[in-house]
Amino acid sequence: MLVIKDLYAKVEGKDILKGINLTVNAGEVHAIMGPNGSGKSTLANVLAGHSNFEVTHGSVTFNGKDIFEMSPDVRAKEGLFLSFQYPVEIPGVSMVNFLKTAVNEHRKYRNEKELSAGDFLKLMREKKAMVQIDSQLTNRSVNEGFSGGEKKKNEIFQMAMLEPKLAILDETDSGLDIDALRIVSNGVNMLKSKDNATILVTHYQRLLDYIVPDFVHVLYEGRIVKSAGKELALELEAKGYDWIKKELGE
Amino acid sequence: MADVLEKISAVQRISGLLDNNLSKIEEGLPAWVNQIRQPALKAFQRMGIPGFRTENYKYTDLTRLFGNENFRRAYVPDDFEVDLSEVFSCDVPEFDTHLILVVNGWYDEKSNRNTTYPDGVVVKSFRRAMIENSDLVMNYYAKLAPVNEDPLTALNTMFSQDGVFIHIPDHVHISKPLQIINILRSEDDLYVTQRNLIIAGKNSQVKLMICDHTLMPQQFINNNLTEIQLGQDAVADIYSIQNQHNKTASLSGIYVHQEQGSQLVTNAITLHGGIIRNNLKVLLDGEYASAKICGLALSDKNQHVDNYTNIEHIKPNCESNQLYKNILDDNSTGGFTGRIHVLPYAVKTAAYQRNNNVLLTNAARMNTKPQLVIDNDDVKCSHGATVGRINDEALFYLQARGINEKEARLMLMFAFAHEVLAEVKIEKLRDVIDKLVNKRLRGEVSKCHSCAMDCIR
């Protein structure tokens, strides 16, 4: 589904990603872990198409298509979803209008008929129940005045509405209390299928108690330095990242 | 030096117009109206054409506009064959208003003859009001808008002949909104003077919508002045939509005097126009009076939109709240000056002001200036101004959900604008304005004269 080959990228002239290789197949859950500043969020943003990040080398294909040929909205419509680490507040843009536009843009892209207002509201009700988002939140402007936990839940709700093929969850667990973490994780697990894939970008092992990964990768100084099964996460939790650094001979 | 000469000559030329056409201008009007023309002329000559050096006109230089014009003046109403009420009869179905048509500053008797008003509400030509309702009109005329404070006001008073007069008697709530449509239409370039007076009696309520349109591609200068008296506990909502082509200069003044407990809402939506200067002065001259003052301007090309507000808190316990926003594209320029003056006796004043602006290009420019003069300690005041761009992170967020960049930008601009539109309390009107602003942001309101009518259809 996603094939990243020798990917280099920089931000404001500084090299952050220095040769990433990663393949994600349908049905898989990948966790990308690593210390602060290792490039985890950069990778997530590069995949989604943020213009602050400049790709200097390498290739990424998504379902066989070169993603660097696609604008961020086209990537989204191809089925790539980024759950933001810091979802931005957009006063004046109502949740309903925003989601209706987004859902219908996806449908138009697939040559499907746009949803009627009634069908859209019905879909929204279903998905809200599924991810247990407070029904009041969709009456407000996008993320405006939402608490940290509400913002993250809202990301998962949007994911449920858009049903992506590949979801990249950037530090979705940060700032969540235990109840919110459970709700968010339940949402992700419920949306999981054999046809889609998930990349969890996280600093801590905690999230992986709820969403069990098939693969764990350690990102360090812009490269994936270690990949293994879910047991790697526990090892990292116990020993910290210094252990990896030592192994690398630093 | 040349600059100075030009200014002097424009003032002289305009002074000459008054002298040379005095009998035409004064004909039929009572002496007490005509007697104010000479003091107005003197005030105008003293203050001159507003330019960079004129106090309060720092952001709008009109010397070139007046220096270059030698437009026709309509000292008598132009006679058009068509009944404009037919042209404008196709209204927004759910938005039913009492239509008042004004052509080139003259109340259009022919088009307005069939409109009737309930409960003693009087709507008529200001000219007729000056003649027939002298006792009432003379209490306010050139008193709410004194000639010595502002050159455009002086100019208006020198040449004033007609406009709209509205009187809402005490305790009358007129539920159907009044809609004044100001039409500019001429075969040659035209300078228009329009003068209006609105009196809302004690405990009365009125909603007024003012639409400015150009129906022909000629150049126009429109000097439009409105005096508004709000009696005790009167409630007035005044919405204006400026949608004139870009060869029009719209120089307008609104002067409001508020008595105890009265409530004013104004909202000026500027969609199109070449040079636009809106002066708004509000005197909060009775306890517990309140004024909510809003404006939204969308400009592109070489448009210039300048809003100047002057809120005088005279009595205690009054509240004023200002919200102005501009979205500036291309080479357009904008200005906002918000003056708040709290007098020594006006304790427990609450006065707020905010001006937010978005520049879409590097060439667009916005000048914003709060001017707070507070002469007592027992007040709550705040002001804030921002000039910025479309938020890139918000743009990316929308794009990352599958919304293309163009649509995402429009959503963000509309969201920015909507805060002002949300203050329009007539739901149907808000829907109409919402649609207009949306169309304007999409570039779908064309600039030619023929479209001007679309916005009320």
XYZ file of C-alpha atoms in Angstrom, chain A residues 8-168:
161
model
C 15.295 12.525 2.678
C 13.553 15.692 3.783
C 14.423 18.986 5.387
C 12.715 21.757 7.308
C 13.956 25.328 7.092
C 17.218 24.112 5.569
C 17.854 21.508 8.240
C 18.000 17.828 7.262
C 15.527 15.837 9.319
C 14.830 12.640 7.409
C 17.967 10.908 6.200
C 17.043 7.827 4.256
C 13.781 6.286 5.433
C 12.727 2.913 4.054
C 9.361 1.493 5.023
C 6.703 -0.689 3.458
C 3.175 -0.849 4.849
C 0.679 -3.400 3.544
C -3.073 -3.541 3.877
C -4.228 -4.981 7.180
C -1.082 -3.992 9.041
C -0.530 -1.730 12.024
C 2.894 -0.119 12.262
C 4.183 1.803 15.247
C 6.924 4.336 14.713
C 8.647 5.216 17.947
C 11.667 7.250 18.771
C 13.057 9.979 20.985
C 12.093 13.642 20.620
C 13.457 15.244 17.481
C 14.084 11.997 15.665
C 11.833 12.975 12.762
C 8.582 11.146 13.576
C 6.267 14.095 13.028
C 8.252 15.233 10.015
C 7.642 11.863 8.388
C 3.911 12.123 9.099
C 3.726 15.655 7.676
C 5.814 14.840 4.610
C 3.443 11.995 3.802
C 0.424 14.275 4.170
C 2.028 16.966 2.016
C 2.732 19.880 4.351
C 4.507 22.613 2.388
C 6.964 23.463 5.197
C 8.797 20.215 4.536
C 11.020 19.874 1.515
C 11.684 16.436 0.120
C 15.220 16.310 -1.232
C 15.561 12.681 -2.199
C 13.745 9.371 -2.408
C 10.297 8.215 -3.407
C 6.976 7.390 -1.813
C 4.224 5.503 -3.575
C 0.743 5.042 -2.242
C -1.271 2.333 -3.983
C 1.326 2.451 -6.730
C 1.017 6.227 -7.294
C 3.765 8.745 -6.636
C 2.448 10.857 -3.765
C 4.758 13.768 -4.514
C 2.774 14.276 -7.702
C -0.345 14.853 -5.598
C -1.496 17.913 -3.670
C -2.483 17.304 -0.027
C -6.197 17.171 -0.846
C -5.656 14.593 -3.581
C -3.602 12.437 -1.215
C -6.493 12.605 1.217
C -8.952 11.636 -1.485
C -6.684 8.746 -2.470
C -7.231 7.499 1.078
C -4.394 8.914 3.154
C -5.389 10.414 6.493
C -3.268 12.301 8.980
C -4.520 12.621 12.517
C -2.782 15.811 13.605
C -0.661 16.062 16.704
C -1.994 19.581 17.225
C -5.356 19.921 15.448
C -5.788 23.575 14.496
C -8.791 25.612 15.614
C -10.714 27.160 12.723
C -13.225 29.691 14.047
C -16.152 30.333 11.745
C -15.936 27.054 9.836
C -18.656 24.853 11.246
C -17.915 21.177 11.841
C -20.936 20.230 9.781
C -20.031 22.358 6.789
C -16.401 21.265 6.986
C -17.196 17.559 7.153
C -19.928 17.735 4.548
C -17.545 19.457 2.142
C -14.788 16.944 2.901
C -17.018 13.883 2.570
C -18.523 15.122 -0.671
C -15.108 16.012 -2.103
C -14.114 12.406 -1.448
C -17.282 11.140 -3.088
C -16.871 13.367 -6.133
C -13.308 12.093 -6.500
C -14.641 8.529 -6.612
C -17.372 9.559 -9.075
C -20.079 8.972 -6.489
C -23.117 11.123 -5.957
C -22.861 13.767 -3.256
C -24.715 12.960 -0.061
C -27.993 14.701 0.581
C -28.230 16.784 3.751
C -30.355 14.072 5.373
C -28.030 11.216 4.468
C -25.062 13.203 5.617
C -26.583 13.886 9.027
C -27.475 10.231 9.365
C -23.903 9.203 8.559
C -22.607 11.720 11.049
C -24.876 10.396 13.797
C -23.728 6.828 13.168
C -20.053 7.716 13.264
C -20.441 9.915 16.304
C -21.956 7.017 18.202
C -19.193 4.760 16.977
C -16.351 6.922 18.255
C -18.326 8.273 21.235
C -17.863 11.932 20.398
C -20.099 14.356 22.259
C -22.902 15.323 19.930
C -22.553 18.993 20.917
C -19.061 19.183 19.461
C -20.315 18.958 15.905
C -22.455 22.044 16.460
C -19.350 24.163 16.906
C -16.611 25.532 14.722
C -13.808 23.131 13.816
C -11.856 22.417 17.029
C -12.708 25.836 18.414
C -12.589 25.790 22.180
C -12.190 21.988 22.224
C -10.131 20.509 25.035
C -7.019 18.531 24.126
C -8.906 15.262 24.458
C -11.856 16.534 22.426
C -9.542 17.569 19.628
C -8.026 14.101 19.434
C -11.430 12.448 19.556
C -12.508 14.777 16.786
C -9.608 13.572 14.661
C -10.743 9.984 15.083
C -14.307 11.025 14.310
C -13.150 12.618 11.057
C -11.244 9.438 10.301
C -14.428 7.455 10.817
C -16.294 9.791 8.458
C -13.673 9.622 5.699
C -12.772 5.919 6.024
C -9.173 6.205 4.834
C -7.064 3.363 3.467
C -4.061 4.508 5.433
C -4.334 6.414 8.698
C -1.272 8.073 10.158
